[in-house]
Amino acid sequence: MAGRRVYSSNSSNSDLSVLLQSQRVEPFDPLFLQGSNSFLSSGARSMLSFEDVHRANRSFFRTFDQEENGDDDDLDEYFHQPEKKRRLTVEQVQFLEKSFEVENKLEPDRKIQLAKDLGLRPRQVAIWFQNRRARWKTKQLEKDYDALQANFNSLKADYDNLLKEKDKLKQEVLQLTDKLAMKERDEPPQQPVDVVVVAADQTGSEVVCKQEDMISSSKSDTFDPDQSDVTQEEGDNLSNSLLHPAASYIFPKLEDDDYSDPPASSCSFGFHVEDHDFWSSAY
DNA sequence: TTGTGTTTTATTGCCTCC
DNA sequence: GGAGGCAATAAAACACAA
């Protein structure tokens, strides 16, 4: 425990040494005891003029003059009754508040000066600043919390709006997809769309084929597996790829039966036309 | 007047800095 | 090791409704 911690509770005034340590003796008290009027003669110059305040309230000095700097009778009282906690006067608090606004930390010199100006013990001034800093911190935390709360609310509103927009766009995609499917069913294209698909075959070399090739080959009535260069696995892969609506868009004329067998085509390949991930995520 | 909640003053213990 | 800051807390003073 540091040497400063010699203050004891108010209720144990029966011991003189304790009393002297706890309430009467401060390192700076000699300065202070030179007179509480110091703030009238020389104090108050440092930051604020406290003279008018003092004139307006003659009871200002009671804290020290009458109760802490009293005569022997007053001192005797300390041995027989517990010291009461005194609130600072309005003027004292105002003065301290002004000082706090200027600088919320208290250097030793300023503490002494303030104590002299206000007729308080330096220790009281220090305690007041300490408590005042604590209150300021609490207020600041409340402000910060409110600011964060407002920020969060704003972000959440933005997020909710984006969700709504996303749902709306999803709906639009579904409607357009349905529309397209219906249109394709009712009005099959007269001219094959010139879709070029570029893909790699099993050997890794690029294969280029046009849709009309695929359609014509897929429409062939007979399929001779012997003449086909499509393996069973490749055929399965291709069949699977044709099951997807995307495939029906690329191969609009294919009927269900048509892809029961793999088409014999010069454009034989073993890849999936569509990207399953894309479609699954799109829906 | 009294019970209760809030504010203010003060203490204690711990920590950091020099 | 002393000085000072801070968090937690006690307790007095105060405000106010019932």
Short mmCIF file of C-alpha atoms (C1' of nucleotides) in Angstrom, two decimals:
data_model
loop_
_atom_site.label_atom_id
_atom_site.label_comp_id
_atom_site.label_asym_id
_atom_site.label_seq_id
_atom_site.Cartn_x
_atom_site.Cartn_y
_atom_site.Cartn_z
CA MET A 1 0.00 0.00 0.00
CA ALA A 2 1.34 3.38 -0.93
CA GLY A 3 2.02 5.93 1.75
CA ARG A 4 -0.82 8.12 0.62
CA ARG A 5 -3.43 5.71 1.86
CA VAL A 6 -3.67 7.06 5.36
CA TYR A 7 -7.25 8.23 5.10
CA SER A 8 -9.61 6.42 7.35
CA SER A 9 -13.35 6.36 7.55
CA ASN A 10 -15.25 9.25 9.10
CA SER A 11 -16.66 7.15 11.83
CA SER A 12 -13.39 6.42 13.62
CA ASN A 13 -12.50 9.78 15.03
CA SER A 14 -11.74 8.60 18.51
CA ASP A 15 -8.12 8.09 17.67
CA LEU A 16 -6.26 11.38 17.42
CA SER A 17 -3.58 10.06 15.11
CA VAL A 18 -6.13 8.66 12.80
CA LEU A 19 -8.03 11.88 12.87
CA LEU A 20 -4.98 13.92 12.10
CA GLN A 21 -4.08 11.65 9.27
CA SER A 22 -7.50 11.27 7.83
CA GLN A 23 -9.00 14.69 8.07
CA ARG A 24 -6.72 17.40 9.26
CA VAL A 25 -3.27 17.01 7.85
CA GLU A 26 -2.47 17.23 4.18
CA PRO A 27 0.92 17.80 2.67
CA PHE A 28 -0.36 21.07 1.29
CA ASP A 29 -2.40 22.13 4.25
CA PRO A 30 0.14 24.65 5.55
CA LEU A 31 -0.33 26.62 2.37
CA PHE A 32 -4.00 26.26 2.69
CA LEU A 33 -4.12 27.23 6.34
CA GLN A 34 -2.63 30.57 5.58
CA GLY A 35 -6.12 31.68 4.96
CA SER A 36 -9.12 30.70 3.04
CA ASN A 37 -9.34 34.27 1.89
CA SER A 38 -6.42 33.62 -0.33
CA PHE A 39 -8.65 33.37 -3.31
CA LEU A 40 -9.72 36.94 -2.63
CA SER A 41 -6.23 38.28 -2.34
CA SER A 42 -4.34 36.28 -4.86
CA GLY A 43 -6.32 33.24 -5.90
CA ALA A 44 -8.94 33.29 -8.63
CA ARG A 45 -6.49 35.03 -10.90
CA SER A 46 -5.31 31.88 -12.47
CA MET A 47 -8.54 30.89 -14.13
CA LEU A 48 -11.65 32.64 -12.98
CA SER A 49 -12.58 35.51 -10.75
CA PHE A 50 -14.39 34.00 -7.86
CA GLU A 51 -14.79 37.25 -5.96
CA ASP A 52 -18.31 38.00 -7.12
CA VAL A 53 -19.43 34.52 -6.40
CA HIS A 54 -18.08 34.83 -2.91
CA ARG A 55 -19.80 38.14 -2.28
CA ALA A 56 -23.06 36.62 -3.39
CA ASN A 57 -22.75 33.81 -0.98
CA ARG A 58 -21.04 34.56 2.29
CA SER A 59 -21.57 31.02 3.45
CA PHE A 60 -19.15 29.85 0.86
CA PHE A 61 -16.35 29.45 3.35
CA ARG A 62 -18.23 27.31 5.76
CA THR A 63 -16.64 24.18 4.47
CA PHE A 64 -13.25 25.15 5.67
CA ASP A 65 -13.47 28.31 7.71
CA GLN A 66 -16.06 27.20 10.15
CA GLU A 67 -15.73 23.50 10.16
CA GLU A 68 -12.22 22.64 9.20
CA ASN A 69 -10.23 25.62 10.32
CA GLY A 70 -12.15 26.22 13.49
CA ASP A 71 -10.95 26.89 17.00
CA ASP A 72 -10.23 24.46 19.79
CA ASP A 73 -13.90 23.89 20.41
CA ASP A 74 -14.35 22.80 16.86
CA LEU A 75 -11.35 20.54 17.11
CA ASP A 76 -12.76 19.07 20.25
CA GLU A 77 -15.95 18.25 18.44
CA TYR A 78 -14.06 15.89 16.19
CA PHE A 79 -13.30 13.71 19.15
CA HIS A 80 -16.90 13.39 20.20
CA GLN A 81 -18.94 13.23 17.08
CA PRO A 82 -18.34 11.82 13.67
CA GLU A 83 -17.58 14.33 10.97
CA LYS A 84 -20.48 14.86 8.64
CA LYS A 85 -20.14 14.71 4.93
CA ARG A 86 -20.63 18.16 3.48
CA ARG A 87 -21.77 18.95 0.01
CA LEU A 88 -19.91 21.64 -1.84
CA THR A 89 -21.77 24.86 -2.40
CA VAL A 90 -23.25 25.65 -5.77
CA GLU A 91 -20.60 28.28 -6.32
CA GLN A 92 -17.79 25.91 -5.49
CA VAL A 93 -19.14 23.34 -7.87
CA GLN A 94 -19.56 25.93 -10.62
CA PHE A 95 -16.01 27.05 -10.14
CA LEU A 96 -14.73 23.48 -10.24
CA GLU A 97 -16.82 22.77 -13.33
CA LYS A 98 -15.29 25.71 -15.16
CA SER A 99 -11.87 24.54 -14.18
CA PHE A 100 -12.69 21.02 -15.31
CA GLU A 101 -13.76 22.32 -18.70
CA VAL A 102 -10.39 23.93 -19.14
CA GLU A 103 -8.47 20.82 -18.19
CA ASN A 104 -9.85 17.64 -16.69
CA LYS A 105 -6.55 16.60 -15.19
CA LEU A 106 -5.23 18.25 -12.10
CA GLU A 107 -1.59 19.19 -11.74
CA PRO A 108 -0.35 19.68 -8.18
CA ASP A 109 0.04 23.42 -8.57
CA ARG A 110 -3.44 23.84 -9.92
CA LYS A 111 -4.84 21.65 -7.21
CA ILE A 112 -3.28 23.85 -4.53
CA GLN A 113 -4.46 26.99 -6.24
CA LEU A 114 -7.98 25.71 -6.63
CA ALA A 115 -8.06 24.59 -3.04
CA LYS A 116 -6.93 28.02 -1.90
CA ASP A 117 -9.43 29.73 -4.16
CA LEU A 118 -12.32 27.62 -3.03
CA GLY A 119 -11.51 27.20 0.62
CA LEU A 120 -11.22 23.47 0.31
CA ARG A 121 -8.55 20.98 1.16
CA PRO A 122 -6.42 19.99 -1.85
CA ARG A 123 -7.51 16.45 -1.20
CA GLN A 124 -11.13 17.48 -1.67
CA VAL A 125 -10.31 19.12 -4.96
CA ALA A 126 -8.50 16.02 -6.10
CA ILE A 127 -11.42 13.83 -5.12
CA TRP A 128 -13.86 16.12 -6.87
CA PHE A 129 -11.85 15.94 -10.09
CA GLN A 130 -11.56 12.19 -9.79
CA ASN A 131 -15.29 11.76 -9.36
CA ARG A 132 -15.95 14.27 -12.08
CA ARG A 133 -13.76 12.32 -14.50
CA ALA A 134 -15.66 9.18 -13.62
CA ARG A 135 -18.97 10.89 -14.37
CA TRP A 136 -17.61 12.26 -17.62
CA LYS A 137 -16.46 8.80 -18.62
CA THR A 138 -19.87 7.32 -17.90
CA LYS A 139 -21.55 10.00 -19.99
CA GLN A 140 -19.06 9.45 -22.77
CA LEU A 141 -19.76 5.72 -22.76
CA GLU A 142 -23.47 6.43 -23.01
CA LYS A 143 -22.86 8.74 -25.95
CA ASP A 144 -20.66 6.17 -27.67
CA TYR A 145 -23.28 3.50 -27.10
CA ASP A 146 -26.00 5.68 -28.60
CA ALA A 147 -23.82 6.43 -31.63
CA LEU A 148 -23.10 2.74 -32.16
CA GLN A 149 -26.77 1.91 -31.77
CA ALA A 150 -27.73 4.48 -34.40
CA ASN A 151 -25.05 3.16 -36.70
CA PHE A 152 -26.26 -0.39 -36.25
CA ASN A 153 -29.87 0.59 -36.92
CA SER A 154 -28.86 2.34 -40.11
CA LEU A 155 -26.86 -0.63 -41.34
CA LYS A 156 -29.67 -3.02 -40.50
CA ALA A 157 -32.14 -0.92 -42.47
CA ASP A 158 -29.80 -1.02 -45.45
CA TYR A 159 -29.41 -4.76 -45.10
CA ASP A 160 -33.16 -5.31 -44.94
CA ASN A 161 -33.66 -3.20 -48.04
CA LEU A 162 -31.04 -5.20 -49.91
CA LEU A 163 -32.75 -8.44 -48.90
CA LYS A 164 -36.05 -7.17 -50.24
CA GLU A 165 -34.42 -6.11 -53.48
CA LYS A 166 -32.77 -9.50 -53.80
CA ASP A 167 -36.12 -11.28 -53.38
CA LYS A 168 -37.69 -9.00 -55.93
CA LEU A 169 -34.97 -9.72 -58.46
CA LYS A 170 -35.28 -13.44 -57.80
CA GLN A 171 -38.97 -13.27 -58.56
CA GLU A 172 -38.23 -11.43 -61.78
CA VAL A 173 -35.76 -14.10 -62.84
CA LEU A 174 -38.33 -16.84 -62.19
CA GLN A 175 -41.03 -15.04 -64.15
CA LEU A 176 -38.77 -14.41 -67.10
CA THR A 177 -37.58 -18.00 -67.08
CA ASP A 178 -41.13 -19.29 -67.09
CA LYS A 179 -42.08 -16.91 -69.85
CA LEU A 180 -39.17 -18.04 -71.93
CA ALA A 181 -39.97 -21.71 -71.42
CA MET A 182 -43.56 -21.19 -72.44
CA LYS A 183 -42.56 -19.23 -75.50
CA GLU A 184 -40.15 -21.92 -76.58
CA ARG A 185 -42.83 -24.58 -76.19
CA ASP A 186 -45.46 -22.67 -78.19
CA GLU A 187 -43.22 -21.33 -80.93
CA PRO A 188 -40.31 -23.56 -81.76
CA PRO A 189 -37.68 -21.68 -83.71
CA GLN A 190 -37.84 -22.21 -87.49
CA GLN A 191 -34.20 -21.61 -88.00
CA PRO A 192 -31.74 -23.34 -85.76
CA VAL A 193 -29.91 -20.93 -83.59
CA ASP A 194 -26.33 -20.79 -84.52
CA VAL A 195 -24.92 -21.70 -81.19
CA VAL A 196 -21.33 -22.66 -81.13
CA VAL A 197 -20.14 -24.73 -78.26
CA VAL A 198 -16.51 -25.02 -77.62
CA ALA A 199 -15.33 -27.73 -75.29
CA ALA A 200 -12.57 -30.12 -74.72
CA ASP A 201 -13.04 -33.75 -75.52
CA GLN A 202 -11.63 -36.68 -73.66
CA THR A 203 -8.22 -36.23 -75.21
CA GLY A 204 -8.11 -32.63 -74.23
CA SER A 205 -8.27 -31.26 -77.74
CA GLU A 206 -10.86 -28.63 -78.51
CA VAL A 207 -14.06 -29.66 -80.18
CA VAL A 208 -16.24 -27.18 -82.00
CA CYS A 209 -19.78 -28.03 -83.02
CA LYS A 210 -22.85 -26.17 -84.12
CA GLN A 211 -26.27 -26.66 -82.72
CA GLU A 212 -27.71 -27.73 -86.06
CA ASP A 213 -25.24 -30.60 -86.10
CA MET A 214 -26.36 -31.72 -82.71
CA ILE A 215 -30.01 -31.35 -83.54
CA SER A 216 -29.79 -33.22 -86.79
CA SER A 217 -27.85 -35.99 -85.23
CA SER A 218 -30.12 -36.17 -82.26
CA LYS A 219 -33.08 -36.45 -84.59
CA SER A 220 -31.72 -39.46 -86.37
CA ASP A 221 -34.15 -42.31 -85.94
CA THR A 222 -31.57 -44.94 -85.60
CA PHE A 223 -28.63 -45.02 -83.38
CA ASP A 224 -25.90 -47.50 -84.05
CA PRO A 225 -23.74 -47.89 -81.07
CA ASP A 226 -21.09 -49.54 -83.14
CA GLN A 227 -20.72 -46.45 -85.26
CA SER A 228 -20.77 -44.14 -82.38
CA ASP A 229 -17.61 -42.94 -80.82
CA VAL A 230 -19.47 -42.08 -77.67
CA THR A 231 -18.78 -44.34 -74.76
CA GLN A 232 -21.54 -45.40 -72.45
CA GLU A 233 -20.25 -43.09 -69.77
CA GLU A 234 -20.05 -40.18 -72.14
CA GLY A 235 -23.54 -40.90 -73.27
CA ASP A 236 -24.79 -40.90 -69.75
CA ASN A 237 -23.11 -37.62 -69.07
CA LEU A 238 -24.62 -36.09 -72.11
CA SER A 239 -28.04 -37.42 -71.30
CA ASN A 240 -27.83 -35.97 -67.87
CA SER A 241 -26.84 -32.65 -69.25
CA LEU A 242 -29.87 -32.63 -71.49
CA LEU A 243 -32.23 -33.06 -68.58
CA HIS A 244 -31.71 -29.55 -67.44
CA PRO A 245 -33.92 -26.70 -68.65
CA ALA A 246 -30.82 -24.97 -69.86
CA ALA A 247 -30.18 -27.84 -72.13
CA SER A 248 -33.70 -27.68 -73.49
CA TYR A 249 -33.00 -24.13 -74.39
CA ILE A 250 -29.88 -25.07 -76.27
CA PHE A 251 -31.54 -28.17 -77.81
CA PRO A 252 -35.13 -27.02 -78.20
CA LYS A 253 -36.25 -29.81 -80.51
CA LEU A 254 -35.18 -32.71 -78.40
CA GLU A 255 -37.94 -34.91 -77.16
CA ASP A 256 -37.74 -37.10 -74.13
CA ASP A 257 -37.10 -40.19 -76.22
CA ASP A 258 -34.38 -38.56 -78.16
CA TYR A 259 -31.92 -38.60 -75.37
CA SER A 260 -32.71 -42.02 -74.12
CA ASP A 261 -29.85 -43.04 -76.34
CA PRO A 262 -26.76 -41.03 -76.86
CA PRO A 263 -26.75 -39.21 -80.17
CA ALA A 264 -24.30 -40.27 -82.78
CA SER A 265 -22.68 -37.14 -83.87
CA SER A 266 -19.55 -35.75 -85.23
CA CYS A 267 -19.82 -33.50 -82.26
CA SER A 268 -19.35 -36.09 -79.66
CA PHE A 269 -18.08 -34.94 -76.31
CA GLY A 270 -18.24 -35.80 -72.67
CA PHE A 271 -19.06 -32.69 -70.78
CA HIS A 272 -21.95 -31.09 -69.03
CA VAL A 273 -23.42 -28.17 -70.84
CA GLU A 274 -24.66 -26.43 -67.77
CA ASP A 275 -23.12 -25.43 -64.60
CA HIS A 276 -25.14 -27.01 -61.85
CA ASP A 277 -23.79 -24.67 -59.25
CA PHE A 278 -24.89 -21.72 -61.25
CA TRP A 279 -28.44 -22.94 -61.57
CA SER A 280 -28.78 -24.19 -58.09
CA SER A 281 -27.60 -20.86 -56.78
CA ALA A 282 -29.78 -18.93 -59.16
CA TYR A 283 -32.86 -20.66 -57.79
"C1'" DT B 1 -43.64 11.91 7.31
"C1'" DT B 2 -41.53 8.18 5.32
"C1'" DG B 3 -39.78 4.98 2.09
"C1'" DT B 4 -37.08 4.78 -1.94
"C1'" DG B 5 -34.19 5.99 -5.71
"C1'" DT B 6 -30.49 9.13 -7.22
"C1'" DT B 7 -26.52 12.05 -6.67
"C1'" DT B 8 -22.45 13.49 -4.45
"C1'" DT B 9 -18.54 13.06 -1.42
"C1'" DA B 10 -15.12 10.14 0.28
"C1'" DT B 11 -12.47 5.69 1.09
"C1'" DT B 12 -10.06 1.58 -0.25
"C1'" DG B 13 -7.28 -1.35 -2.94
"C1'" DC B 14 -4.84 -2.02 -6.96
"C1'" DC B 15 -2.05 -0.44 -10.74
"C1'" DT B 16 1.36 2.34 -13.29
"C1'" DC B 17 4.93 5.64 -13.65
"C1'" DC B 18 9.10 7.76 -12.36
"C1'" DG C 1 8.84 3.40 -2.68
"C1'" DG C 2 6.10 7.54 -3.18
"C1'" DA C 3 2.59 9.88 -5.96
"C1'" DG C 4 -1.34 9.85 -8.50
"C1'" DG C 5 -5.10 7.62 -11.37
"C1'" DC C 6 -8.97 4.53 -11.60
"C1'" DA C 7 -12.72 1.14 -10.40
"C1'" DA C 8 -15.55 -0.33 -6.94
"C1'" DT C 9 -17.94 0.79 -3.12
"C1'" DA C 10 -19.84 3.05 1.19
"C1'" DA C 11 -22.46 6.41 3.07
"C1'" DA C 12 -24.38 10.98 3.54
"C1'" DA C 13 -27.29 14.25 1.29
"C1'" DC C 14 -30.92 15.13 -1.54
"C1'" DA C 15 -35.33 14.63 -4.40
"C1'" DC C 16 -39.76 13.08 -4.68
"C1'" DA C 17 -43.85 10.31 -4.76
"C1'" DA C 18 -47.35 8.21 -1.78
#
